[in-house]
Every structure is written in C-alpha cells, then in structure tokens.
Coordinates of C-alpha atoms in Angstrom, one line a residue:
Chain G
M154 CA 0.0 0.2 0.0
N155 CA 1.6 3.5 -0.7
F156 CA 1.2 6.5 1.0
G157 CA -1.9 7.9 -1.0
Q158 CA -3.9 5.0 -0.4
F159 CA -3.0 5.0 3.4
L160 CA -3.7 8.5 3.6
L161 CA -7.1 7.6 2.0
R162 CA -7.9 5.0 4.0
R163 CA -7.3 6.5 7.1
L164 CA -9.1 9.9 6.4
F165 CA -12.4 7.8 5.4
L166 CA -12.5 5.7 8.7
M167 CA -12.0 9.2 10.4
I168 CA -15.1 10.3 9.1
I169 CA -17.2 7.1 10.0
V170 CA -15.6 7.1 13.5
L171 CA -16.7 11.2 13.7
F172 CA -20.1 10.7 12.5
G173 CA -20.4 7.5 15.5
V174 CA -18.7 10.4 17.7
A175 CA -21.8 12.7 16.8
C176 CA -24.3 10.0 17.5
I177 CA -22.8 9.6 20.8
V178 CA -22.8 12.9 21.7
F179 CA -26.6 13.4 20.4
F180 CA -27.2 10.2 22.5
I181 CA -25.6 11.9 25.8
A182 CA -27.6 15.1 25.5
N183 CA -30.7 13.9 24.2
V184 CA -31.7 10.3 24.9
I185 CA -29.9 9.9 28.4
P186 CA -31.6 12.8 30.4
A187 CA -34.9 12.1 31.6
D188 CA -36.6 15.5 31.4
P189 CA -33.8 18.0 30.3
V190 CA -36.2 21.0 30.4
G191 CA -37.5 20.3 33.9
A192 CA -33.9 19.7 35.0
I193 CA -32.9 23.4 33.8
L194 CA -36.0 25.3 34.9
G195 CA -36.6 23.3 38.6
G196 CA -39.7 21.2 39.7
N197 CA -41.9 24.4 39.7
A198 CA -41.9 26.4 36.7
P199 CA -44.8 27.3 35.0
P200 CA -46.0 25.3 32.1
E201 CA -45.7 27.8 29.4
A202 CA -41.9 28.8 30.6
V203 CA -41.6 24.8 30.1
D204 CA -43.0 25.1 26.8
R205 CA -41.1 28.2 25.4
L206 CA -37.8 26.7 26.5
K207 CA -38.9 23.3 24.9
A208 CA -39.6 25.0 21.8
K209 CA -36.4 27.0 21.8
L210 CA -34.1 23.8 22.3
G211 CA -35.9 21.8 19.6
Y212 CA -37.2 19.4 22.5
D213 CA -40.8 19.8 20.9
Q214 CA -40.1 17.8 18.0
P215 CA -39.6 14.0 17.4
L216 CA -36.1 12.5 18.4
I217 CA -35.2 11.4 14.7
I218 CA -36.1 15.1 13.3
R219 CA -33.8 16.3 16.0
F220 CA -31.0 13.9 15.4
G221 CA -30.9 15.4 11.8
N222 CA -31.1 18.8 12.7
F223 CA -28.0 18.0 14.9
I224 CA -26.0 16.2 12.3
T225 CA -27.1 18.9 9.5
G226 CA -26.1 21.4 12.0
A227 CA -22.7 20.2 12.9
V228 CA -21.5 19.5 9.4
R229 CA -22.0 23.3 9.1
G230 CA -20.7 24.3 12.2
D231 CA -24.0 25.2 13.9
F232 CA -24.3 23.8 17.1
G233 CA -27.3 26.1 18.1
V234 CA -27.4 28.8 20.7
S235 CA -26.0 28.7 24.1
L236 CA -28.7 29.0 27.1
K237 CA -26.0 30.6 29.2
T238 CA -23.9 33.4 27.3
S239 CA -27.1 33.7 24.5
N240 CA -24.3 33.4 21.8
P241 CA -24.1 31.0 19.0
V242 CA -22.1 28.2 20.4
M243 CA -19.7 28.4 17.3
E244 CA -18.7 31.5 18.0
D245 CA -18.0 31.0 21.6
I246 CA -15.9 28.0 20.6
K247 CA -14.0 30.3 18.6
N248 CA -13.7 32.7 21.4
Y249 CA -12.6 30.0 23.5
F250 CA -10.5 27.8 21.8
P251 CA -7.4 29.9 21.4
A252 CA -6.5 30.4 24.7
T253 CA -6.7 26.5 25.1
M254 CA -4.5 26.1 22.3
E255 CA -2.1 28.7 23.0
L256 CA -2.1 27.3 26.9
A257 CA -1.2 23.7 25.2
L258 CA 1.5 24.9 23.0
V259 CA 3.5 26.5 25.9
A260 CA 3.0 23.8 27.9
I261 CA 4.1 21.2 25.0
T262 CA 7.0 23.9 24.5
I263 CA 8.1 24.0 28.2
S264 CA 7.8 19.8 28.2
I265 CA 10.1 19.6 25.6
I266 CA 12.5 21.3 26.6
L267 CA 12.3 20.2 30.5
G268 CA 11.7 16.6 29.1
I269 CA 14.7 16.3 26.9
T270 CA 17.1 17.8 28.9
L271 CA 16.0 15.5 32.1
G272 CA 16.4 12.6 29.9
I273 CA 19.7 13.3 28.6
L274 CA 21.2 14.2 32.0
S275 CA 19.9 11.0 33.6
A276 CA 21.2 8.9 30.4
V277 CA 24.1 10.3 30.8
H278 CA 24.6 10.4 34.3
R279 CA 22.8 7.1 35.0
N280 CA 22.1 5.8 38.5
K281 CA 23.8 9.2 39.8
A282 CA 21.8 11.6 41.8
I283 CA 20.1 13.6 38.8
D284 CA 18.9 10.5 37.3
Q285 CA 17.3 9.3 40.5
F286 CA 15.7 12.8 40.9
S287 CA 14.3 12.6 37.3
R288 CA 12.8 9.1 37.9
I289 CA 11.0 10.2 41.4
F290 CA 9.8 13.7 39.4
S291 CA 8.3 11.2 36.5
I292 CA 6.4 8.9 39.0
L293 CA 5.2 11.8 40.9
G294 CA 3.9 13.6 38.1
V295 CA 1.8 10.5 36.9
S296 CA 0.8 10.2 40.6
M297 CA -0.4 13.6 41.7
P298 CA -3.8 14.8 40.6
V299 CA -3.1 17.3 38.0
F300 CA -5.8 20.1 39.8
W301 CA -4.1 19.5 43.1
I302 CA -0.7 20.2 41.9
G303 CA -2.3 23.1 40.4
L304 CA -3.6 24.4 43.8
L305 CA -0.5 23.9 45.7
L306 CA 1.5 25.6 43.1
L307 CA -1.0 28.5 43.2
L308 CA -0.6 28.3 46.9
V309 CA 3.3 28.5 46.8
F310 CA 4.0 30.8 44.1
Y311 CA 1.1 33.3 44.2
F312 CA -0.2 33.5 47.8
K313 CA 2.9 32.7 49.8
L314 CA 5.9 34.1 47.3
G315 CA 4.0 36.4 45.1
W316 CA 6.2 35.6 42.4
L317 CA 3.7 34.9 39.4
P318 CA 0.1 36.3 38.9
G319 CA -3.1 34.2 40.2
S320 CA -5.7 33.5 37.4
G321 CA -6.8 34.6 34.3
R322 CA -5.0 35.0 31.4
L323 CA -4.2 38.8 32.0
G324 CA -4.1 41.4 34.7
F325 CA -7.4 42.9 35.6
F326 CA -6.8 46.4 34.0
T327 CA -5.3 45.2 31.4
Y328 CA -7.0 45.0 27.8
P329 CA -6.2 42.1 25.6
P330 CA -4.1 42.8 22.5
P331 CA -6.3 43.4 18.8
R332 CA -7.7 40.0 18.1
V333 CA -5.4 38.2 15.0
T334 CA -5.1 34.7 16.4
G335 CA -6.6 34.9 19.6
M336 CA -3.8 34.0 21.3
Y337 CA -2.1 36.8 23.1
L338 CA 1.5 36.2 23.4
I339 CA 1.2 36.2 19.4
D340 CA -1.2 39.0 19.1
S341 CA 0.3 41.2 21.5
I342 CA 3.8 40.7 19.5
I343 CA 2.2 41.8 16.4
A344 CA 0.8 44.8 17.9
G345 CA 4.3 45.3 19.4
Q346 CA 2.8 45.8 22.8
W347 CA 5.6 44.4 24.7
D348 CA 4.3 45.2 28.3
T349 CA 0.9 43.2 27.5
F350 CA 3.2 40.3 26.3
K351 CA 5.6 39.9 29.3
E352 CA 2.3 40.2 31.3
A353 CA 0.5 37.3 29.4
L354 CA 3.7 35.3 29.6
L355 CA 4.0 35.4 33.3
H356 CA 0.1 34.1 33.7
I357 CA 0.8 31.5 31.1
L358 CA 3.8 30.0 33.1
L359 CA 2.3 28.5 36.1
P360 CA -0.9 26.7 34.4
A361 CA 1.5 25.9 31.2
F362 CA 4.1 24.1 33.7
V363 CA 0.9 22.3 35.7
L364 CA -0.6 21.1 32.4
G365 CA 2.9 20.0 30.9
Y366 CA 4.2 18.3 33.9
N367 CA 2.5 14.9 32.7
A368 CA 4.3 15.1 29.2
T369 CA 7.4 16.4 30.6
A370 CA 7.5 12.9 32.5
S371 CA 6.9 10.9 29.5
I372 CA 9.1 12.9 27.3
A373 CA 11.9 12.8 29.8
R374 CA 11.6 8.6 30.7
I375 CA 11.3 7.9 26.2
T376 CA 14.4 10.1 25.9
R377 CA 16.5 8.2 28.4
A378 CA 15.8 5.0 27.4
S379 CA 16.5 6.0 23.9
M380 CA 19.6 7.7 24.7
L381 CA 20.7 4.8 26.5
D382 CA 20.3 2.7 23.7
V383 CA 22.2 4.6 21.1
L384 CA 25.3 5.2 23.7
R385 CA 25.9 1.6 23.7
Q386 CA 26.2 1.3 19.9
D387 CA 29.7 1.2 17.8
F388 CA 29.7 4.4 16.3
I389 CA 29.5 6.3 19.5
R390 CA 32.6 3.9 20.9
T391 CA 34.2 4.9 17.4
A392 CA 33.4 8.4 18.0
K393 CA 35.0 8.4 21.5
S394 CA 38.0 6.9 20.7
K395 CA 38.9 9.2 17.7
G396 CA 39.2 11.5 20.5
L397 CA 36.4 13.8 20.3
R398 CA 35.2 15.9 23.1
K399 CA 32.4 13.8 25.5
N400 CA 30.0 16.9 24.3
V401 CA 30.2 16.7 21.2
V402 CA 29.8 13.1 21.1
I403 CA 26.7 13.1 23.4
Y404 CA 25.1 16.3 21.8
R405 CA 25.7 15.9 18.3
H406 CA 26.3 12.3 17.6
A407 CA 24.2 10.7 20.2
L408 CA 21.1 13.1 20.7
R409 CA 20.2 13.3 17.1
N410 CA 19.9 9.3 16.5
S411 CA 18.0 9.2 19.8
L412 CA 15.2 11.7 19.2
I413 CA 13.2 9.8 16.5
P414 CA 11.0 7.8 19.6
T415 CA 11.1 11.4 21.3
V416 CA 9.2 13.0 18.2
T417 CA 6.1 10.4 18.1
I418 CA 5.9 10.7 22.0
I419 CA 5.5 14.5 21.7
G420 CA 2.7 13.9 19.2
L421 CA 0.8 11.7 21.7
V422 CA 1.0 13.4 24.6
F423 CA -0.1 16.9 22.7
G424 CA -3.7 14.7 22.2
S425 CA -3.9 14.4 26.3
L426 CA -3.0 17.7 26.9
L427 CA -6.7 18.5 25.8
E428 CA -7.5 16.2 28.9
G429 CA -5.9 17.8 31.4
A430 CA -6.6 21.6 29.8
V431 CA -10.4 20.9 31.4
L432 CA -8.7 20.5 35.0
T433 CA -5.9 23.0 34.3
E434 CA -8.4 25.5 33.1
T435 CA -10.5 25.2 36.3
V436 CA -7.8 25.7 38.4
F437 CA -6.6 28.8 36.9
S438 CA -9.8 30.3 35.7
W439 CA -8.5 30.1 32.4
P440 CA -11.0 31.0 30.0
G441 CA -10.5 28.3 27.4
L442 CA -12.6 25.7 26.0
G443 CA -12.2 23.3 28.9
R444 CA -13.3 25.6 31.0
Y445 CA -16.3 26.7 28.6
I446 CA -17.6 22.7 28.5
T447 CA -17.2 22.4 32.3
T448 CA -19.7 25.2 32.9
G449 CA -21.5 24.3 30.3
M450 CA -21.9 20.8 32.2
L451 CA -22.6 22.0 35.1
F452 CA -25.6 24.5 34.3
L453 CA -27.2 21.8 31.7
D454 CA -26.2 24.3 29.0
Y455 CA -27.3 21.4 26.2
P456 CA -25.9 23.3 22.8
A457 CA -22.7 24.1 24.5
V458 CA -22.1 20.7 25.7
M459 CA -23.2 18.7 22.4
G460 CA -20.8 21.6 20.4
G461 CA -18.1 21.7 23.2
T462 CA -17.6 17.8 23.2
L463 CA -18.0 17.6 19.6
Y464 CA -15.5 20.0 18.8
I465 CA -12.8 18.6 21.4
A466 CA -13.2 15.1 19.6
L467 CA -12.6 16.9 16.4
I468 CA -9.4 18.2 17.6
Y469 CA -8.4 15.2 19.5
S470 CA -9.1 12.8 16.2
I471 CA -7.1 15.4 14.0
A472 CA -4.0 15.0 16.8
N473 CA -4.0 11.4 16.7
L474 CA -4.4 11.2 12.7
I475 CA -1.3 13.4 12.5
V476 CA 0.4 11.4 14.7
D477 CA -0.3 8.2 12.6
I478 CA 0.7 10.3 9.5
L479 CA 4.0 10.9 11.1
Y480 CA 4.3 7.3 12.1
A481 CA 3.9 6.3 8.6
L482 CA 6.4 8.9 7.3
L483 CA 9.1 7.8 9.9
D484 CA 8.4 4.0 9.7
P485 CA 7.1 2.6 6.3
R486 CA 5.7 -0.8 8.0
M487 CA 3.2 1.3 9.8
R488 CA 1.4 1.5 6.6
M489 CA -0.6 -1.5 6.9
Chain U
M259 CA -1.2 -39.0 43.9
E260 CA 2.7 -39.1 42.8
K261 CA 1.3 -37.8 39.5
T262 CA -0.2 -34.7 40.7
V263 CA 2.9 -33.5 42.9
K264 CA 5.0 -34.0 39.9
V265 CA 2.7 -31.9 37.8
S266 CA 2.5 -29.1 40.5
K267 CA 6.0 -28.6 40.8
P268 CA 6.8 -26.6 38.2
F269 CA 4.2 -24.2 39.2
M270 CA 5.8 -24.0 42.7
D271 CA 8.8 -23.4 41.4
D272 CA 7.5 -20.4 39.1
L273 CA 5.5 -19.2 42.2
K274 CA 9.0 -19.1 44.3
H275 CA 10.5 -17.2 41.5
T276 CA 7.8 -14.8 41.1
V277 CA 8.0 -14.0 44.9
F278 CA 12.0 -14.0 44.5
L279 CA 11.6 -11.1 41.8
W280 CA 9.0 -9.3 43.8
R281 CA 11.4 -9.0 46.9
K282 CA 14.4 -8.2 44.4
S283 CA 12.4 -5.0 43.3
R284 CA 12.2 -2.7 46.2
L285 CA 9.7 0.1 44.2
T286 CA 7.3 -3.0 43.8
M287 CA 7.5 -3.8 47.4
I288 CA 6.9 -0.2 48.5
G289 CA 3.9 -0.1 46.2
S290 CA 2.4 -3.3 47.6
A291 CA 2.9 -1.9 51.2
I292 CA 1.0 1.1 50.2
I293 CA -1.8 -0.8 48.6
L294 CA -2.1 -2.9 51.8
I295 CA -2.3 -0.2 54.1
F296 CA -4.6 1.4 51.7
L297 CA -7.0 -1.7 51.9
L298 CA -6.5 -2.1 55.7
M299 CA -7.4 1.4 56.2
A300 CA -10.9 1.2 53.7
A301 CA -11.5 -2.1 55.9
F302 CA -11.5 -0.3 59.3
A303 CA -12.3 2.8 58.4
P304 CA -15.0 3.3 61.4
L305 CA -12.5 2.1 63.6
I306 CA -9.7 4.4 62.8
A307 CA -12.1 7.3 62.0
P308 CA -12.3 9.6 65.4
Y309 CA -15.5 11.4 64.2
D310 CA -18.8 11.1 62.5
P311 CA -17.2 12.1 58.6
V312 CA -20.5 14.0 57.9
H313 CA -21.4 15.8 61.2
Q314 CA -21.2 19.3 61.2
D315 CA -20.1 21.7 63.9
L316 CA -20.1 25.0 63.3
Q317 CA -18.3 26.2 66.5
I318 CA -15.0 24.4 65.7
K319 CA -14.9 25.2 61.8
L320 CA -11.7 26.0 59.9
Q321 CA -9.4 24.6 62.8
A322 CA -6.0 24.1 61.9
P323 CA -4.3 20.6 62.5
S324 CA -3.9 19.8 66.2
W325 CA -4.1 16.6 68.4
Q326 CA -7.5 17.1 68.7
H327 CA -8.2 17.0 64.9
L328 CA -5.2 15.6 63.3
F329 CA -5.5 17.3 59.7
G330 CA -8.1 20.3 61.2
T331 CA -11.4 21.1 60.3
D332 CA -13.2 22.6 57.3
Q333 CA -15.5 25.2 56.5
F334 CA -18.4 23.0 58.6
G335 CA -16.6 21.9 61.3
R336 CA -16.3 18.5 60.1
D337 CA -12.9 16.4 61.0
I338 CA -10.8 16.2 57.7
F339 CA -9.1 13.2 59.3
S340 CA -12.1 11.3 59.6
R341 CA -13.5 12.3 56.4
V342 CA -10.3 11.2 54.6
I343 CA -10.0 7.8 56.0
I344 CA -13.7 7.5 55.4
G345 CA -13.3 8.5 51.7
S346 CA -10.5 5.6 51.4
R347 CA -13.8 3.2 51.2
I348 CA -15.7 5.2 48.6
A349 CA -12.3 5.3 46.7
L350 CA -12.2 1.4 46.8
W351 CA -16.0 0.6 46.0
I352 CA -15.4 3.2 42.9
I353 CA -12.1 1.0 41.7
F354 CA -14.0 -2.2 42.3
L355 CA -17.2 -1.6 40.8
V356 CA -15.4 0.2 38.1
S357 CA -12.9 -2.6 37.2
V358 CA -15.8 -5.5 37.3
I359 CA -17.8 -3.2 35.2
S360 CA -15.6 -2.1 32.5
G361 CA -13.5 -5.6 32.3
S362 CA -16.9 -7.6 32.0
I363 CA -18.4 -5.2 29.1
G364 CA -15.1 -4.8 27.5
I365 CA -14.3 -8.6 27.7
I366 CA -17.6 -9.6 26.2
V367 CA -17.1 -7.0 23.2
G368 CA -13.8 -8.2 22.6
V369 CA -14.7 -11.9 22.4
T370 CA -17.6 -11.9 20.3
A371 CA -15.9 -9.4 17.9
G372 CA -12.8 -11.9 17.9
Y373 CA -14.7 -15.0 17.8
F374 CA -16.8 -14.2 15.1
G375 CA -14.9 -12.0 13.2
G376 CA -15.9 -10.4 9.7
I377 CA -18.4 -7.6 10.3
V378 CA -19.3 -8.3 13.5
D379 CA -15.7 -7.9 14.3
E380 CA -15.6 -4.8 12.1
V381 CA -18.7 -3.1 13.7
L382 CA -17.5 -3.4 17.2
M383 CA -14.5 -2.5 16.5
R384 CA -15.4 0.5 14.9
I385 CA -17.5 1.4 17.8
T386 CA -14.3 1.1 20.3
D387 CA -13.0 3.2 18.0
M388 CA -15.6 6.0 18.6
F389 CA -15.1 5.7 22.0
L390 CA -11.5 6.0 22.0
A391 CA -12.0 9.5 19.6
F392 CA -12.8 11.5 23.3
P393 CA -10.2 12.3 25.5
S394 CA -11.6 9.7 28.2
L395 CA -12.4 12.4 31.1
V396 CA -14.0 14.7 28.6
L397 CA -16.5 11.9 27.3
A398 CA -16.9 10.6 31.4
M399 CA -18.0 14.4 32.5
A400 CA -20.5 14.4 29.6
F401 CA -22.2 11.1 30.8
A402 CA -22.1 12.3 34.8
A403 CA -23.6 15.4 34.0
M404 CA -26.4 14.2 31.6
L405 CA -27.0 11.2 34.1
G406 CA -26.9 13.5 37.3
P407 CA -23.8 13.8 39.1
N408 CA -23.8 11.2 41.9
L409 CA -21.7 7.8 43.3
T410 CA -23.7 5.7 41.1
N411 CA -23.6 7.8 38.0
T412 CA -19.8 8.5 38.4
I413 CA -19.2 5.0 38.7
I414 CA -21.2 4.1 35.3
A415 CA -19.6 7.2 33.6
I416 CA -15.9 5.9 34.2
S417 CA -17.0 2.5 33.3
V418 CA -18.2 3.7 30.1
V419 CA -15.2 5.4 29.2
T420 CA -12.4 2.6 30.2
W421 CA -14.1 -0.6 28.6
T422 CA -12.2 -0.1 25.2
T423 CA -8.8 -1.1 26.4
Y424 CA -10.1 -4.4 27.5
A425 CA -12.1 -5.0 24.6
R426 CA -8.8 -4.5 22.4
L427 CA -7.1 -7.0 24.3
S428 CA -9.3 -9.6 24.7
R429 CA -10.3 -9.5 21.3
A430 CA -6.4 -10.3 20.1
E431 CA -6.3 -12.7 22.7
A432 CA -9.5 -14.6 21.3
I433 CA -8.6 -14.5 17.8
K434 CA -5.7 -15.9 19.0
V435 CA -7.3 -18.9 21.1
K436 CA -10.1 -19.7 18.5
S437 CA -7.7 -20.9 16.1
Q438 CA -6.3 -23.6 18.4
P439 CA -6.9 -27.3 17.8
Y440 CA -8.6 -27.7 21.1
I441 CA -11.8 -25.2 19.9
E442 CA -12.0 -27.5 16.8
A443 CA -12.2 -30.9 18.8
I444 CA -15.1 -29.2 20.9
R445 CA -16.8 -28.1 17.5
A446 CA -16.7 -31.7 16.2
A447 CA -18.1 -33.1 19.4
G448 CA -21.0 -31.0 18.6
G449 CA -20.2 -27.7 20.9
G450 CA -22.2 -24.3 20.0
N451 CA -20.6 -21.0 19.4
L452 CA -22.1 -19.7 22.6
R453 CA -20.6 -22.8 24.5
I454 CA -17.0 -22.3 23.1
M455 CA -17.3 -18.4 23.1
F456 CA -18.1 -18.6 26.9
L457 CA -16.6 -21.8 28.4
H458 CA -13.5 -22.2 26.2
V459 CA -12.7 -18.9 24.7
L460 CA -13.6 -16.6 27.5
P461 CA -11.5 -17.7 30.3
M462 CA -8.4 -17.7 28.5
C463 CA -8.9 -13.9 28.0
I464 CA -9.5 -13.6 31.6
S465 CA -5.8 -13.2 33.0
P466 CA -4.2 -10.5 30.5
V467 CA -7.4 -8.3 30.9
L468 CA -6.9 -9.0 35.0
V469 CA -3.6 -7.5 34.4
Q470 CA -4.4 -4.6 32.7
L471 CA -7.1 -4.2 35.3
T472 CA -4.7 -3.7 38.2
L473 CA -2.6 -1.7 35.9
R474 CA -5.2 1.1 35.3
M475 CA -6.6 1.3 39.1
G476 CA -4.7 4.3 39.5
T477 CA -6.1 5.9 36.6
I478 CA -9.6 4.9 38.0
I479 CA -8.5 6.8 41.1
L480 CA -7.6 9.9 39.5
T481 CA -10.5 10.0 37.1
A482 CA -13.1 9.9 40.1
A483 CA -11.1 12.5 41.8
S484 CA -10.9 14.8 38.3
L485 CA -15.0 14.1 38.4
G486 CA -15.1 15.3 42.0
F487 CA -13.3 18.0 41.7
L488 CA -15.1 19.5 39.0
G489 CA -18.4 19.1 40.9
L490 CA -19.5 16.5 38.3
G491 CA -18.5 13.2 40.6
V492 CA -19.5 12.3 43.9
Q493 CA -21.4 14.9 45.8
P494 CA -20.8 16.4 49.1
P495 CA -21.4 15.7 52.2
T496 CA -20.2 12.6 51.1
P497 CA -16.1 12.3 51.6
E498 CA -14.9 11.8 48.4
W499 CA -11.2 12.8 48.2
G500 CA -11.4 15.0 44.8
A501 CA -14.7 17.0 46.1
M502 CA -12.8 17.4 49.5
V503 CA -9.9 19.0 47.4
S504 CA -12.4 21.6 45.7
D505 CA -14.0 22.0 49.2
G506 CA -10.7 23.8 50.0
R507 CA -10.5 25.8 47.2
N508 CA -12.0 29.0 48.2
Y509 CA -9.7 29.0 51.4
L510 CA -6.7 27.6 50.0
I511 CA -4.6 31.3 51.7
D512 CA -5.3 30.7 55.0
Q513 CA -6.5 27.3 55.4
W514 CA -4.4 25.1 53.4
W515 CA -5.2 22.1 54.9
I516 CA -8.5 21.6 53.4
S517 CA -7.1 20.9 49.9
T518 CA -3.9 19.5 50.8
F519 CA -4.7 16.5 52.7
P520 CA -6.9 14.7 50.8
G521 CA -4.7 15.6 47.9
I522 CA -1.8 13.8 49.5
F523 CA -4.0 10.3 50.0
I524 CA -4.8 10.5 46.5
A525 CA -1.3 10.9 45.1
F526 CA -0.3 8.4 47.6
V527 CA -2.6 5.8 46.7
V528 CA -2.5 6.3 42.9
L529 CA 1.5 6.0 43.6
G530 CA 1.1 2.7 45.0
F531 CA -0.8 1.6 42.3
N532 CA 1.5 2.7 39.8
L533 CA 4.4 1.2 41.8
L534 CA 2.8 -2.3 41.8
G535 CA 1.4 -2.0 38.4
D536 CA 5.4 -1.2 36.8
G537 CA 6.1 -4.1 38.9
I538 CA 3.7 -6.5 38.1
R539 CA 4.8 -5.5 34.0
D540 CA 8.2 -6.2 34.6
M541 CA 7.2 -9.7 36.6
L542 CA 5.5 -10.7 33.7
D543 CA 7.7 -9.9 31.1
P544 CA 9.4 -13.0 29.7
R545 CA 12.9 -11.2 29.0
L546 CA 13.2 -9.7 32.6
R547 CA 12.3 -12.8 33.9
R548 CA 15.0 -15.0 33.9

C-alpha cells in the first residue's frame, strides 16, 4: 500500500468515526436525560416557560428530526445557541479555543525543553543523583492529581511568595491585544505591545507548567531510554575513540539519533493535553474551551455541551491522525 | 497421587521465582505496602476515624491541625482526618465496581468481535474507535453531567469510557485462541458457538485483562477524583477525595489543610498502584523474568 492509499483509508475511517462520535454526543444530551427542560428550570416552573424552552431547544420535535437537525447543523458548524451566554455555540468556541491552544502550545514547549534535558542528563549520568531525581519527578508526575498540583503551586507561587500572577490570562486592568490569532502572546507581539506580552507570559507560566507536567515525565522517560540505547552502539565508541570531546559525542552524535522515539511521543502527549486542559483551566480560571464545556455541563447548557464535546473530539481525532501520518512517514511498516 | 505432585512442581517453582522477583524490586514492595495500607484503612475505616465524617459543628470550623483534629477541620467544622479515612472506602468501592463493570463489558465485546470476526468484528471495533475518539475525561464528564452527578453515575460514567482497552485486549486473545485445535475438537464434538465462546474462549482472555485492570486502577482513582473536583462526580457531604480538594479551594490562603490532605491521599494511593503496576509488568515480561 502506498502512502496516498494509506492516507485515503485513514481519512475515510476518521469520517466514519466522527459520525459515530456525533451519534454518541447526541445520545448523551438527548436520550440520557429523562427531563432535560425540567432539570434546567426546576420542578415548579410554569408550564408556559417549560414550553418556551422546549421550543427554543427543539425538544418539542421527535427524536429523529432533532438528530437530523443536529447532524446537518454540525456539518455546517452550527451547534445552536448557548443557554448561558446567549451566543451561538460556534462563536463561543471561536472565542475560547485560542486560549486553550495557546496554553497547550506553551505547555508542550516547556515539557519538550524540560523533558529532553532531564532525559539526556539522566541517561548520561545513569543511576547518579540527577537520574534518581528525574525518576522521582516522573513517577510523582503520573501519580499526583493535576488539579491538586495546580492548587499547591498557586498557594506557593501566588499566595505565599507572590512571584507569579494567580489566575486568568491577563491582569484585571489590562486590555487584551487586538485580535489576530486570539493567542495573546502572538497578538501582543504583532501589535508591538511588549508590556502586554510580558504580562501574558507571566500569567501562562504556571498553568502551562502544570498542564505539561505529565507530558514532561513521558518525554523524559522515553528520551532517557532511547539515549541509553544509542550510547551503547558502535559508532559512539568510534566517535569516542577518535578523541572527540564528550559533549560533541553526546550532543552531535548521540542526541540526533535518539530523538526519533521522542518526536512520536510528543505527538501522542499533545492529544492528552486537551484532557488536562479541562482541569488546569478550572484551577487557574483560564477562559478556554475546557472551562467552557465544564461550566456548560454544570449548568446543563445542552447546546454548549454538545458543540463543545464534539469540537474537542474533532481536535483530538485530528491530533491522532497527524501522529499516525508521522508514524507512517517515519516507519513504512506502519502503513498497513 | 505422585503424579499430581510432579505436575504441580513447575508451578511451585514458578511461584517461588515470582516471589523472588517481587522481593528483589524495592519499588514494587513499596507499592504493595502502600496498597496494603490502603486496603486496611478502608476495611477498618469506622474504627480508625475518630469522628463522624459528615457531622457538622460550626463552633469548631476551620481549625488548624492539632492533636484533637489531626488534619484540622473544614468550613462546616467536620473533622478532615475522619473524612479522608472514610473516603478511602468510597475510592475502593469506585475502583472495584468500575473494574468489574468495564472489565465485563470489554471482555464480552472483545471476545464476540474476535470469535466471530468479519462484519461483527468490524462493527464492534469501529464502535470501540468511536469511544476512543474522545479524551476519556471529557466523555466521562459528559455522561456524569447528563446522568446527574452522584456516586452511582460516577461509576457508570467511568466504566463507559474505560472498557475499550479491555475489548481490544480480549479481541486479540480470542483471535489467537479460536484457531487452536482444541476449539476445533469441541466444535466437532457438537459444541455450539455460545458454549465455545463463554466456556472455552472467554476464560483464556481473563488473565491478560486482569493484569491490565490492575495497571489501570490508579487512573480510575484519578478520573473519579477529577470528576469530584469539577463538581460532576460524587457530591458533598459524601467524603470523596476529589470533592474535598475542591471544598478547600476558597480557603486556600489561610486554611491550606482542607485541600492539601485529601490530595496527599490521592497521590499516595495512585503512587502505590503505579509502582505495583510497573512491578507486575516487569515480572510478567519474559525477557526480564530469567
């Protein structure tokens, strides 16, 4: 099978899966709740109010018609109007998503830098103090609840030490930069507002570190393992016996060859960042998509829940597709 | 009689070797110890907890840790130590039920897909893919929110998103088993599909699924605690660890203990499961075994 066929098959499967995903989302919001309108309005709501909300949500129509409307709407990117914000859900998503994307991008950058550094150091100084530290750091990273680390760091760095700002994307009195991408770090550079850039950067550091902690641990582990593999090989011994300096051997010869597994794991953890974003955004009051769907679920904002969940599943599937394509490009055996 | 002794000897050797491997790995032993403490804590919770975990006494609210209240008290004057101890029962209950439910769903879906193959396999595996297309926490949140957040629905929601791993695993196992000669022999003897599936193929899939279940127990606690923290899981006043961390959010500056202690217990138990899981994986790896 050549690469084009592989890509076509993969895309076709993704469309089927996405249709199924839409069915699950519809099922969750329309079949599971016994009395959705009553749950929103409470037991004592006057019948006219109930009827009005039913008509607004389309719940006065039979299930099959609603399903058809949902699917045709979803294809056009129309998820209805949010009950809480009174905006079209798609407009809300467009406003909230760049904040999540920005957080995820900074998080992955931090975890790549930290993870690869830790991985190299613990492979080169195997079983020494730095290796033990990195091992403990990694195992704690997968054991501690994300929201709890977030709260503790907030307590230390914001409430006690006062080094970093607490919550939100910017300080209370700062205007966001003119919107181009919706990501404040990039927009403030484009607008040349360096003070705003600095403020946005300080605000994003803590949540991004918390979000990236898990990813850092995975990247450090995989880099260490593949670095140890490469360091054992013959060409490294040759390089050493030629009398090259240790740093040249490590960084120019070994590192470059050991990064292939790291690149693939980076793709994989990027998808999982979406999941962590839900918790991190809640802890740091970060106005992103994760926070949007969480509030939507708490307030039974059905259109927001359906639209938001479907959108997250779409992004997640695209991330997985990119990882698969990368795999196929790196390893032809995977194109089966 | 002599024969049975001979047959069981390699098994005993194997067991001895497993115990030897277990004792050689210090981290695995630490993990086992943590889980043992967790189980004992849950078993004897009412005896250990000095106070009623839901009893409110506003006179003693927000007290710092002291000898009277080891972990302090929360905004309703409830003893946090008692709540954390009783909370271990809730965590254990969630782990147990989620494992049973998701393990059963996964194994039945997987065996059916693997045994019948063809169109049945294709349909069941595409359904599995659909569940895997969501970040699992987000899907669990959606289910929990729409079912109504409480303990039972937390268990249902987590089960609904975790069965996929076991389905894939037991499908692979079923495909391996179904082409064995002894299955052919049973069919020749007149055994029907259902009989072969449930009595002869399914039992072979149980042990890999059990191993995977123990590896995932830490994740189950984390998911349950995340749901509780977001307000979409077990509801107060039930002492669930994640919800307790969330309780203390507004008191973080001056009453740090409300959020801190339940979080330490989550991390501690998850750490135990992770260490034990790593150990089990290493012990079962034939390359590391000899």
